[in-house]
Tab-separated table of C-alpha atoms in Angstrom:
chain	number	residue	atom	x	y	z
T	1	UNK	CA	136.027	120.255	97.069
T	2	UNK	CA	132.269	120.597	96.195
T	3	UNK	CA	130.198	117.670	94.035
T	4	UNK	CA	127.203	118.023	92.017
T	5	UNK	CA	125.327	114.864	91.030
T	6	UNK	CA	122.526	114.315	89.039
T	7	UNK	CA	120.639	111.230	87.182
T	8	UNK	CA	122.135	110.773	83.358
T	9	UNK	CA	119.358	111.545	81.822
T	10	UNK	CA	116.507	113.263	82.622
T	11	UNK	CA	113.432	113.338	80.428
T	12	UNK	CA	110.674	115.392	80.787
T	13	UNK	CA	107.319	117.039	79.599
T	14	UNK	CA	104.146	114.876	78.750
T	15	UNK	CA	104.311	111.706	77.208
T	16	UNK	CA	108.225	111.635	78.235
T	17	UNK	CA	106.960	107.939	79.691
T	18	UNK	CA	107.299	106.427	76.016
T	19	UNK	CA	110.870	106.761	77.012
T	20	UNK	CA	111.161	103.740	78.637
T	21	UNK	CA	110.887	101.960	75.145
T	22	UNK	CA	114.722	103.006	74.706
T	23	UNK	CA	116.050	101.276	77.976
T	24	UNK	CA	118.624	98.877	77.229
T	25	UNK	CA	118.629	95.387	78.997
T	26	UNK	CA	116.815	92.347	79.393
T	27	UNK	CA	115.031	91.743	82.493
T	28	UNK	CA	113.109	94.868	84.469
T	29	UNK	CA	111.573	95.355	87.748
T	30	UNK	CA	108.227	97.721	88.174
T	31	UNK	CA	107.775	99.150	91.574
T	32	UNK	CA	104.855	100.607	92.352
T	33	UNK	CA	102.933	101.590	95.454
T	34	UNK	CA	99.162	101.183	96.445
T	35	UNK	CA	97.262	101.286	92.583
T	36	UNK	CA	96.737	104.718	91.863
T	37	UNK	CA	99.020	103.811	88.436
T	38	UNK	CA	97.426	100.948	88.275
T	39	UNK	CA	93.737	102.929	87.965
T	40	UNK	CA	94.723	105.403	85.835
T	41	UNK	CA	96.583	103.177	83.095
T	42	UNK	CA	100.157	103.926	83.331
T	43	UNK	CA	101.309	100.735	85.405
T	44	UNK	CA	99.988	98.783	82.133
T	45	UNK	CA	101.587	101.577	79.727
T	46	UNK	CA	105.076	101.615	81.975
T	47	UNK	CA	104.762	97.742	81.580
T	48	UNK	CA	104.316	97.723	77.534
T	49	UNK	CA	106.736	100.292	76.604
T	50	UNK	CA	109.552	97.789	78.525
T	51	UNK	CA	108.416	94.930	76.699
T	52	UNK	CA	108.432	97.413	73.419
T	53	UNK	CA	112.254	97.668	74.829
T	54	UNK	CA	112.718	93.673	74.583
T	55	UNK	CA	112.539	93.343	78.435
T	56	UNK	CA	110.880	90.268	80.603
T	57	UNK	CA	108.969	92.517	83.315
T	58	UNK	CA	108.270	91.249	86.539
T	59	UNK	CA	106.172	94.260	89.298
T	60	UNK	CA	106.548	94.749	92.702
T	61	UNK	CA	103.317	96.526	94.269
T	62	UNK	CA	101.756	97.228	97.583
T	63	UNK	CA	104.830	99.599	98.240
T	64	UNK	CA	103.136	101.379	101.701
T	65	UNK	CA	102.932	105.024	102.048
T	66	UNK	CA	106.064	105.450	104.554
T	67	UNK	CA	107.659	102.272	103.003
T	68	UNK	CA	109.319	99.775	105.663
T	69	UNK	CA	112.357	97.822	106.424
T	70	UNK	CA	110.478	94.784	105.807
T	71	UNK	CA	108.606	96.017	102.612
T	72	UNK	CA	112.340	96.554	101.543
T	73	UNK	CA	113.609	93.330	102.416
T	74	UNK	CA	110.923	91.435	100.523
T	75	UNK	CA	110.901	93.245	97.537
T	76	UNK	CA	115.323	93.042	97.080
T	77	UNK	CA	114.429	88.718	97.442
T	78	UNK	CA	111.899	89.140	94.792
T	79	UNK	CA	114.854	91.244	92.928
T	80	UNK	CA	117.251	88.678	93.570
T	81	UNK	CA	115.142	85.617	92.570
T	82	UNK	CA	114.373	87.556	88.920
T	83	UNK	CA	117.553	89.024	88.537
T	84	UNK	CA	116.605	92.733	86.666
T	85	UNK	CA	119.293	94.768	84.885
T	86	UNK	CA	116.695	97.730	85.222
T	87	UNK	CA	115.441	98.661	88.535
T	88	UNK	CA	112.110	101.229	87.725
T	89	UNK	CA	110.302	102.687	89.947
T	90	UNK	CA	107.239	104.591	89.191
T	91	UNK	CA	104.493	107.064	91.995
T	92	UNK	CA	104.961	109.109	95.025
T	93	UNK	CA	108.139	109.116	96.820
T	94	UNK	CA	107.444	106.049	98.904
T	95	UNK	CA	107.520	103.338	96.274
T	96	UNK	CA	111.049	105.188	94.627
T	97	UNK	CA	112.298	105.171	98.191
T	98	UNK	CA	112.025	101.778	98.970
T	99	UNK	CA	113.113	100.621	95.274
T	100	UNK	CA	116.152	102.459	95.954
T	101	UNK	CA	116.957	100.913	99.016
T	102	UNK	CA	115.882	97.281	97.722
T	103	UNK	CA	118.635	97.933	95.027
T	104	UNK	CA	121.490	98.130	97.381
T	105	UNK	CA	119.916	94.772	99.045
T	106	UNK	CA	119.593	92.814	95.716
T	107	UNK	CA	123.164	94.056	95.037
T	108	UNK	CA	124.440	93.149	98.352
T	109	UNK	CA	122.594	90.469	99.942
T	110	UNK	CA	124.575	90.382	102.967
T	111	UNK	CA	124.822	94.071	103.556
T	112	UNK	CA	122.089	95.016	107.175
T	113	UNK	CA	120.003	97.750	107.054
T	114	UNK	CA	122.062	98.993	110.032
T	115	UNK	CA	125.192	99.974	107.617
T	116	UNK	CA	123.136	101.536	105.734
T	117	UNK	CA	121.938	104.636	107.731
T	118	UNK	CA	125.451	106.717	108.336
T	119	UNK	CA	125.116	108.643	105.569
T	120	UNK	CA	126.937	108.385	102.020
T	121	UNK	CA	128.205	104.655	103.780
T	122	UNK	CA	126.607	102.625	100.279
T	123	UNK	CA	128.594	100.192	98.625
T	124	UNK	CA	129.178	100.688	94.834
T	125	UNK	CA	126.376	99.683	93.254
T	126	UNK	CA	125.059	99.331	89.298
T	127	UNK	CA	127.236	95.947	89.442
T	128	UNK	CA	123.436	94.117	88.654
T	129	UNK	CA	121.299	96.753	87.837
T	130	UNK	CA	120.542	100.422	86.980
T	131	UNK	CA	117.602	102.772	88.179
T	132	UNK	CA	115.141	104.206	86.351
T	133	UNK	CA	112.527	106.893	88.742
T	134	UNK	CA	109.014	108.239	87.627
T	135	UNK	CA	107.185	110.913	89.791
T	136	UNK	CA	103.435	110.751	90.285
T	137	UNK	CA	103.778	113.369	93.147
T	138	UNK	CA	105.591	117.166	92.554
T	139	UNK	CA	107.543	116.866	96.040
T	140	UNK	CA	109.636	114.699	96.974
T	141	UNK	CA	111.894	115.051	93.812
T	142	UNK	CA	112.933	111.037	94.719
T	143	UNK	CA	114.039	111.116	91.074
T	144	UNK	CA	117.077	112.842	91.156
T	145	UNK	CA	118.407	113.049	94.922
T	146	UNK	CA	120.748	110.444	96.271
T	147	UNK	CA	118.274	110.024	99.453
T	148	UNK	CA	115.308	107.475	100.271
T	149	UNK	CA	113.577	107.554	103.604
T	150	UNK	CA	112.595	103.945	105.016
T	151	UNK	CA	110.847	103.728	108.156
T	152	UNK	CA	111.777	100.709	110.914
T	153	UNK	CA	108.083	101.142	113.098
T	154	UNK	CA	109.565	98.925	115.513
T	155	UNK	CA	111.179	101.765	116.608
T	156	UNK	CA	109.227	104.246	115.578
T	157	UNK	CA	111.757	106.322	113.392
T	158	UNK	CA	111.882	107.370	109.866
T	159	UNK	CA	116.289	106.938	108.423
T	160	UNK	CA	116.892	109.035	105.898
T	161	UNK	CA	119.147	107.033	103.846
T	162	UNK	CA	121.943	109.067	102.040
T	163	UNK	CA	124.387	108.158	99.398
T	164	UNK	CA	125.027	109.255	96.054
T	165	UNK	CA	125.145	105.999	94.817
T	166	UNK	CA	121.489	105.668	94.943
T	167	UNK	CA	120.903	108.796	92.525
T	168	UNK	CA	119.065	107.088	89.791
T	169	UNK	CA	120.653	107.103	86.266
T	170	UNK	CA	117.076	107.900	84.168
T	171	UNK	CA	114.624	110.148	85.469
T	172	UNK	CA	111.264	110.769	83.489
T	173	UNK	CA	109.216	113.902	84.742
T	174	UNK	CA	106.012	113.517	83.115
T	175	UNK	CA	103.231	115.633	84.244
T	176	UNK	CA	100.460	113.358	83.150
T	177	UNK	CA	101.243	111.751	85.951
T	178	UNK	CA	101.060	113.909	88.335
T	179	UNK	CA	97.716	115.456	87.192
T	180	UNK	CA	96.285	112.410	88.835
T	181	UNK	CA	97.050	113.739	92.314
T	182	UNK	CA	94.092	114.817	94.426
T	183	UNK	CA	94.293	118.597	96.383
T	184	UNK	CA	95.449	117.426	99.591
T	185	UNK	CA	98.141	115.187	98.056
T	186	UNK	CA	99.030	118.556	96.063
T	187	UNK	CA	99.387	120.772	98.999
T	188	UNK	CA	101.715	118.358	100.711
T	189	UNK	CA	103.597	117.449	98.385
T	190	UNK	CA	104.314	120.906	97.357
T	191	UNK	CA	104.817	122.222	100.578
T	192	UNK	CA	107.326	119.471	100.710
T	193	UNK	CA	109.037	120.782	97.412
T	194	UNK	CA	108.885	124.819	99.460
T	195	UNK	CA	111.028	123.518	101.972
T	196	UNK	CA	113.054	120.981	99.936
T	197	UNK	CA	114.311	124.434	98.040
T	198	UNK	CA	114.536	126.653	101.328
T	199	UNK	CA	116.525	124.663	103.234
T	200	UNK	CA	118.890	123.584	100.439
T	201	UNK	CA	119.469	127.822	99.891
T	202	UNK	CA	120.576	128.380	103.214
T	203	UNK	CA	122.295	124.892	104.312
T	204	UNK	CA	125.811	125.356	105.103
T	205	UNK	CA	126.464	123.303	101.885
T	206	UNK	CA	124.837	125.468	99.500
T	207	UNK	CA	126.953	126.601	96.570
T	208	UNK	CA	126.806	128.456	93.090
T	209	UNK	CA	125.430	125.401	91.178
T	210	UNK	CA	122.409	124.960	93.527
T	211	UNK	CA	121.780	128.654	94.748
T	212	UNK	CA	119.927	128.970	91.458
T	213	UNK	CA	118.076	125.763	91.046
T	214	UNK	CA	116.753	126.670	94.757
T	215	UNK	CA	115.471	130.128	94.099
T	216	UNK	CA	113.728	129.738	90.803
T	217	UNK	CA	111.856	126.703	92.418
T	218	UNK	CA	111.197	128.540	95.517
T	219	UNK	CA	109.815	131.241	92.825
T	220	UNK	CA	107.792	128.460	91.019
T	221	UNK	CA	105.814	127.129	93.635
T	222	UNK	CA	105.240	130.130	95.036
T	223	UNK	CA	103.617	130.984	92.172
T	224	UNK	CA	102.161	128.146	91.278
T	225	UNK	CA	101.042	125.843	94.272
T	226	UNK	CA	97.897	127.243	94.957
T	227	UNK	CA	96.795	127.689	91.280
T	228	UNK	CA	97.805	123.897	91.232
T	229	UNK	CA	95.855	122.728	94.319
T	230	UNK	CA	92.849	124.772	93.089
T	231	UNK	CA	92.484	122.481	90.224
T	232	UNK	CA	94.993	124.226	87.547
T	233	UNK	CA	96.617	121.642	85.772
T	234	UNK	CA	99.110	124.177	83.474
T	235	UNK	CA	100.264	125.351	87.069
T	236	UNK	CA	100.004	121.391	88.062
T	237	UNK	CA	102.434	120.420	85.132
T	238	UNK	CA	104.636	123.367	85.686
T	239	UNK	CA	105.022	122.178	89.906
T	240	UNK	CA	106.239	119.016	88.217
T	241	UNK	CA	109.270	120.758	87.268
T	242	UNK	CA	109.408	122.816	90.294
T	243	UNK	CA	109.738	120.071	92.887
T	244	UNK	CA	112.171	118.439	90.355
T	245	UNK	CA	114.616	121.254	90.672
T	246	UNK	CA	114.243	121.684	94.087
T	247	UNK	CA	115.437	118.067	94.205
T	248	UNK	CA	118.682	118.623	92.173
T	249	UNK	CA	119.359	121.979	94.727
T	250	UNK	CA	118.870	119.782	97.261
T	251	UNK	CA	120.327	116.268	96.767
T	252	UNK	CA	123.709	118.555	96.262
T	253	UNK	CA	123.245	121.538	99.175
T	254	UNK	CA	121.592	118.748	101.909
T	255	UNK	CA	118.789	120.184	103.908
T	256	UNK	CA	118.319	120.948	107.865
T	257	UNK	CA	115.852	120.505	110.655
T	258	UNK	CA	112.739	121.148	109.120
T	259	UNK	CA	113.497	117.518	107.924
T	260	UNK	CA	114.963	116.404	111.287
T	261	UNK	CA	111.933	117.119	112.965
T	262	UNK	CA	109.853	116.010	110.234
T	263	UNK	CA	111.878	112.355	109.944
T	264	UNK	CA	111.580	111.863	113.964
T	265	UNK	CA	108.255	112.878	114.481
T	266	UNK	CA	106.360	111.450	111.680
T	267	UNK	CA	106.170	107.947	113.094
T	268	UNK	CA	106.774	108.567	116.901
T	269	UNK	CA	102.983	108.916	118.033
T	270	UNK	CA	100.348	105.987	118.803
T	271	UNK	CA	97.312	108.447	117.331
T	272	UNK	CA	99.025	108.325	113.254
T	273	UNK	CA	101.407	109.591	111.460
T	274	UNK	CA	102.484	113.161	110.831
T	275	UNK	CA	102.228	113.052	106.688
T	276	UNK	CA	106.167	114.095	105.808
T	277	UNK	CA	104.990	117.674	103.720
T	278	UNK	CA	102.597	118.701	106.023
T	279	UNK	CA	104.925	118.490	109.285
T	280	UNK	CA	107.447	120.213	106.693
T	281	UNK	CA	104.833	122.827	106.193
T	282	UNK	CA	104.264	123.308	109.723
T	283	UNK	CA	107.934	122.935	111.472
T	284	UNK	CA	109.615	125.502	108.767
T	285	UNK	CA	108.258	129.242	109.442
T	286	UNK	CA	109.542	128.075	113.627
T	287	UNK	CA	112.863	126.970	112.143
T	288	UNK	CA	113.516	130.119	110.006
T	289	UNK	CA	112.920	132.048	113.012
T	290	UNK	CA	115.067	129.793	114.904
T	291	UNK	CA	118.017	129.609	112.479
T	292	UNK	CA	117.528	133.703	111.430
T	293	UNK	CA	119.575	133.833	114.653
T	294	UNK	CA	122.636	133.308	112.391
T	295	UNK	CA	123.474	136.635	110.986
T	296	UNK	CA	124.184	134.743	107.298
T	297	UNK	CA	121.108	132.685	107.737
T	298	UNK	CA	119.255	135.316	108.104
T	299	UNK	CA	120.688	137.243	104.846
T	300	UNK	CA	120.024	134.245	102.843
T	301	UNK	CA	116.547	133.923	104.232
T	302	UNK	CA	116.053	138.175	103.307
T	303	UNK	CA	117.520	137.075	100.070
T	304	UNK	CA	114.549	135.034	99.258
T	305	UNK	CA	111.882	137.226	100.528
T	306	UNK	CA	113.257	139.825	97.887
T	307	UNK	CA	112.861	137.492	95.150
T	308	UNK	CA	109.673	136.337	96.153
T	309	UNK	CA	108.548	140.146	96.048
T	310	UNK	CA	107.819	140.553	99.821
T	311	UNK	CA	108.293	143.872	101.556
T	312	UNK	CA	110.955	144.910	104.251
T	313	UNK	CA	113.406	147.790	104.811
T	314	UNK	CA	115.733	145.428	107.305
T	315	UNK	CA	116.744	142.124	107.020
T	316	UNK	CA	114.733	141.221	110.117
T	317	UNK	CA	111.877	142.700	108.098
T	318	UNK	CA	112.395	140.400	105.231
T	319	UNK	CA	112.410	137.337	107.471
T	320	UNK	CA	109.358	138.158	109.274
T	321	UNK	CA	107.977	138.518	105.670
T	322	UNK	CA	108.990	135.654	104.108
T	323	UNK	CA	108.051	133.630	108.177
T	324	UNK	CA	104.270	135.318	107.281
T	325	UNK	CA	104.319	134.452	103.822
T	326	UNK	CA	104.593	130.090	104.332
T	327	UNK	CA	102.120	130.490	107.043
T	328	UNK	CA	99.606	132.034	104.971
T	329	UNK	CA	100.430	129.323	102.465
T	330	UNK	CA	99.663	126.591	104.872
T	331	UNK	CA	96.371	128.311	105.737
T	332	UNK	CA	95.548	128.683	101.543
T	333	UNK	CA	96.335	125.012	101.618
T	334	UNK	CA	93.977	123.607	104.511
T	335	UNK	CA	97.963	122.708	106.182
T	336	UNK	CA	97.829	123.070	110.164
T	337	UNK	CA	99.860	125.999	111.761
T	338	UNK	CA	100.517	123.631	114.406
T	339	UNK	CA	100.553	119.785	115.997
T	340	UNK	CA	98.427	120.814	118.265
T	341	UNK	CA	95.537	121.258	115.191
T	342	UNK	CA	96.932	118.443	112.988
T	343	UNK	CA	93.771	116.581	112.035
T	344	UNK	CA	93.635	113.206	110.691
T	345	UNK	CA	95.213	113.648	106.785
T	346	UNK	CA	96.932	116.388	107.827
T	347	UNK	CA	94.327	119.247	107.094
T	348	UNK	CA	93.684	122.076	109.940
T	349	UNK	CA	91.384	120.332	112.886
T	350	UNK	CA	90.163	121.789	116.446
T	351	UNK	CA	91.538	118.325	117.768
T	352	UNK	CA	94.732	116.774	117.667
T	353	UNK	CA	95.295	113.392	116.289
T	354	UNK	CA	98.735	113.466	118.437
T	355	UNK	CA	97.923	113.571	122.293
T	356	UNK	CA	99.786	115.974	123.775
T	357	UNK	CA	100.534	114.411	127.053
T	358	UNK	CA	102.316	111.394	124.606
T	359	UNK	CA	104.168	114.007	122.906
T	360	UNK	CA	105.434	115.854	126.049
T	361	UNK	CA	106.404	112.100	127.364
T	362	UNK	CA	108.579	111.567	124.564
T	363	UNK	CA	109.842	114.917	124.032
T	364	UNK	CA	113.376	114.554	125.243
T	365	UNK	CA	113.474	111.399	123.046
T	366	UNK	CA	112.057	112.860	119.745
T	367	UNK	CA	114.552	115.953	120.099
T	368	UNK	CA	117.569	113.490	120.790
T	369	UNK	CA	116.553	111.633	117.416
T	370	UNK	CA	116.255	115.087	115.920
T	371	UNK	CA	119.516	116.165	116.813
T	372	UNK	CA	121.202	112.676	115.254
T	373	UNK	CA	119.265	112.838	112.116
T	374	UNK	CA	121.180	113.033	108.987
T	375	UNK	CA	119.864	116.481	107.994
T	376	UNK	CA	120.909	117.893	111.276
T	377	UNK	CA	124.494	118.443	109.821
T	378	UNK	CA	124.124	120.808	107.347
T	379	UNK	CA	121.622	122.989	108.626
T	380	UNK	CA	123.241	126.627	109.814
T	381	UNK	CA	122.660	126.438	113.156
T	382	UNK	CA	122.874	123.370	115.278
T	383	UNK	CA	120.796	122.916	118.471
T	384	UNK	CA	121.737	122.090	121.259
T	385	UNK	CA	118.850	119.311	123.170
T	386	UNK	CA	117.135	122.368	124.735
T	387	UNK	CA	117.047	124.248	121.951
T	388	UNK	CA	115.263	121.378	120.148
T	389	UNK	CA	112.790	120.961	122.885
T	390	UNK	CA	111.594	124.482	122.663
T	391	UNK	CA	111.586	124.191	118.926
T	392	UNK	CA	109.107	121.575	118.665
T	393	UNK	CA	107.079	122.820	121.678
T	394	UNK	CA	106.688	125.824	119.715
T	395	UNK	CA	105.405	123.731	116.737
T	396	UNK	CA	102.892	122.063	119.207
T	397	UNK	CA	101.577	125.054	120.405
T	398	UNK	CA	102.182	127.081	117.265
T	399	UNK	CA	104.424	129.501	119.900
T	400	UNK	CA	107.013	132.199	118.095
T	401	UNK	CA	110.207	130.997	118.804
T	402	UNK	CA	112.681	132.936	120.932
T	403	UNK	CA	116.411	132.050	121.426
């Protein structure tokens, strides 16, 4: 038996903000990261049109790019002091991440952050509260999947957290929003979205009701991605909706290493972080090659290259086509081919920001984590600890990958 979950309502289009003057309830939470809503006015409109709505409003802010366990904890105590029947959350991923994950604490004070990471292990929650998302960013598509990502630095390691519980119930896609975004923001972000909708095509959990949501998205922002980071803002407005349906394809299919790697290695190294979309960008032309090994991986992969337009008589063709086609992407997009050029802010650099005698060190670590990351699953090839190794030594050195 297959499911397919998505948020209640979804409202979209500019000025689809105003919607929040319909929400039912009497007391609302604002979450909201670092300012940039605050700046450009919509933290102060988001605020009105709840009070239009009869709410109290209490706002959370300072949510951290890469939000934290502790970020969490705080803001579910400042939940459970106020006591919200709406939960909103309004930016990039981060801030929607870590309201989600503050919801199951306010809900369940006693519940550890522990039982939270086996995936689709959430209690039953909307017993205080329901969730309201708003995307400032066109990738991580926070609004509609039943994933956050929180980050514990003590350890160094990014959980994705999984459940469909945490799928909010009202999701409002307005692209005035997002046309606040600057270029390298875009290119991440929508590089983010590329492999959001690739990896949800060919995970073994794919299926007739996201095959299609995947494939026009992967159509989308290969269409429009550049045209958006180049300053467009009809192509910025239409990646809105892109990254949105790559979400819905791929809170339902799961994804697969790409985000393994990505969730493993983003906080693992003393010289910064790996910025999530751009270490998407860069780990997913070595894992199509790696995971093209699978004869019906490999189709699916062909499948998309024909869509997309690309040439090849074989299947092989196709995939070394479509493997050509992200790279060149990644170079449109100032996106490193390679860890071994990952500059600071993830643009293409002669230098490193990750030393590579600290990533050989913790290789064998960094590949374990890999390999028990909740994406891991339902990607169509699973790798064994060598295989893993190689792959991300052939991100570091920007090496073809051979199996």
């Amino acid at each position: 038996m297959g499911r397919f979950t998505l948020p209640r309502d979804l409202y979209h289009g500019k000025g689809s903000l105003e919607e929040l003057k319909h929400l039912t309830g009497t007391k609302a939470v604002l979450v909201v990261g670092g300012g940039s809503m605050k700046r450009f006015g919509f933290l102060d409109k988001a605020k009105s049109y709840l009070e239009q709505a009869g709410m109290e409003v209490r706002i959370i802010d300072g949510v951290e790019p890469d939000p934290s366990v502790e970020t969490v904890m705080k803001g579910a105590q400042v939940m459970r002091e106020f006591g919200p029947d709406w939960i909103v959350a309004m930016g990039g991923g981060s801030p929607i991440d870590a309201a989600k994950a503050m919801w199951a604490f306010y809900e369940y004070p006693d519940c550890t952050f522990e039982q939270l990471i086996t995936p689709f292990s959430f209690p039953t929650l909307r017993t205080k509260a329901h969730f309201c998302a708003i995307p400032s960013t066109s990738g991580t598509a926070t609004e509609v999947t039943a994933f956050s990502v929180i980050t514990d630095y003590h350890k160094g390691i990014k959980y994705p957290l999984a459940d469909f519980n945490i799928t909010p119930d009202v999701a409002i896609v307005d692209a005035e929003l997002a046309e606040t975004m600057p270029a390298k923001l875009t290119a991440h972000t929508g590089m983010d979205a590329m492999t959001h909708a690739i990896e949800a095509y060919v995970s073994t959990l794919h299926c007739d009701y996201t095959d299609p949501l995947a494939l026009h998205a992967i159509k989308m922002i290969h269409r429009d991605l550049k045209k958006s980071y180049d300053g467009d803002m009809e192509a910025r407005d239409r990646m809105h909706n892109a990254q949105c349906l790559a979400g819905m394809a791929f809170s339902n299919a799961l994804l697969g290493i790409v985000h393994s790697m990505a969730h493993k290695t983003g906080a693992a190294f003393s010289g910064g972080h790996i910025i999530h979309g751009a270490a998407n960008a860069m780990y997913l032309p070595k894992v199509i090659q790696y995971n093209a090994k699978v004869p019906a991986a490999a189709e699916r992969y062909a499948d998309i290259a024909r869509f997309l337009g690309l040439k090849g008589a074989t299947t092989e063709e196709l995939v070394a086509a479509l493997v050509a086609e992200l790279r060149e992407m990644n170079r449109q997009l100032n996106i490193p081919l390679s860890i071994q050029n990952y500059g600071a802010g993830g643009v293409i650099a002669e230098t490193s920001i990750i030393d590579e005698k600290e990533f050989l060190d913790k290789l064998p670590e960094v590949a374990a984590n890999a390999i028990g990351d909740a994406c891991t699953g339902s990607n169509p090839r699973q790798p064994s600890q060598e295989d893993m190794e190689k792959l991300l030594l052939a991100v570091y050195y920007d090496k073809d990958v051979a199996f």
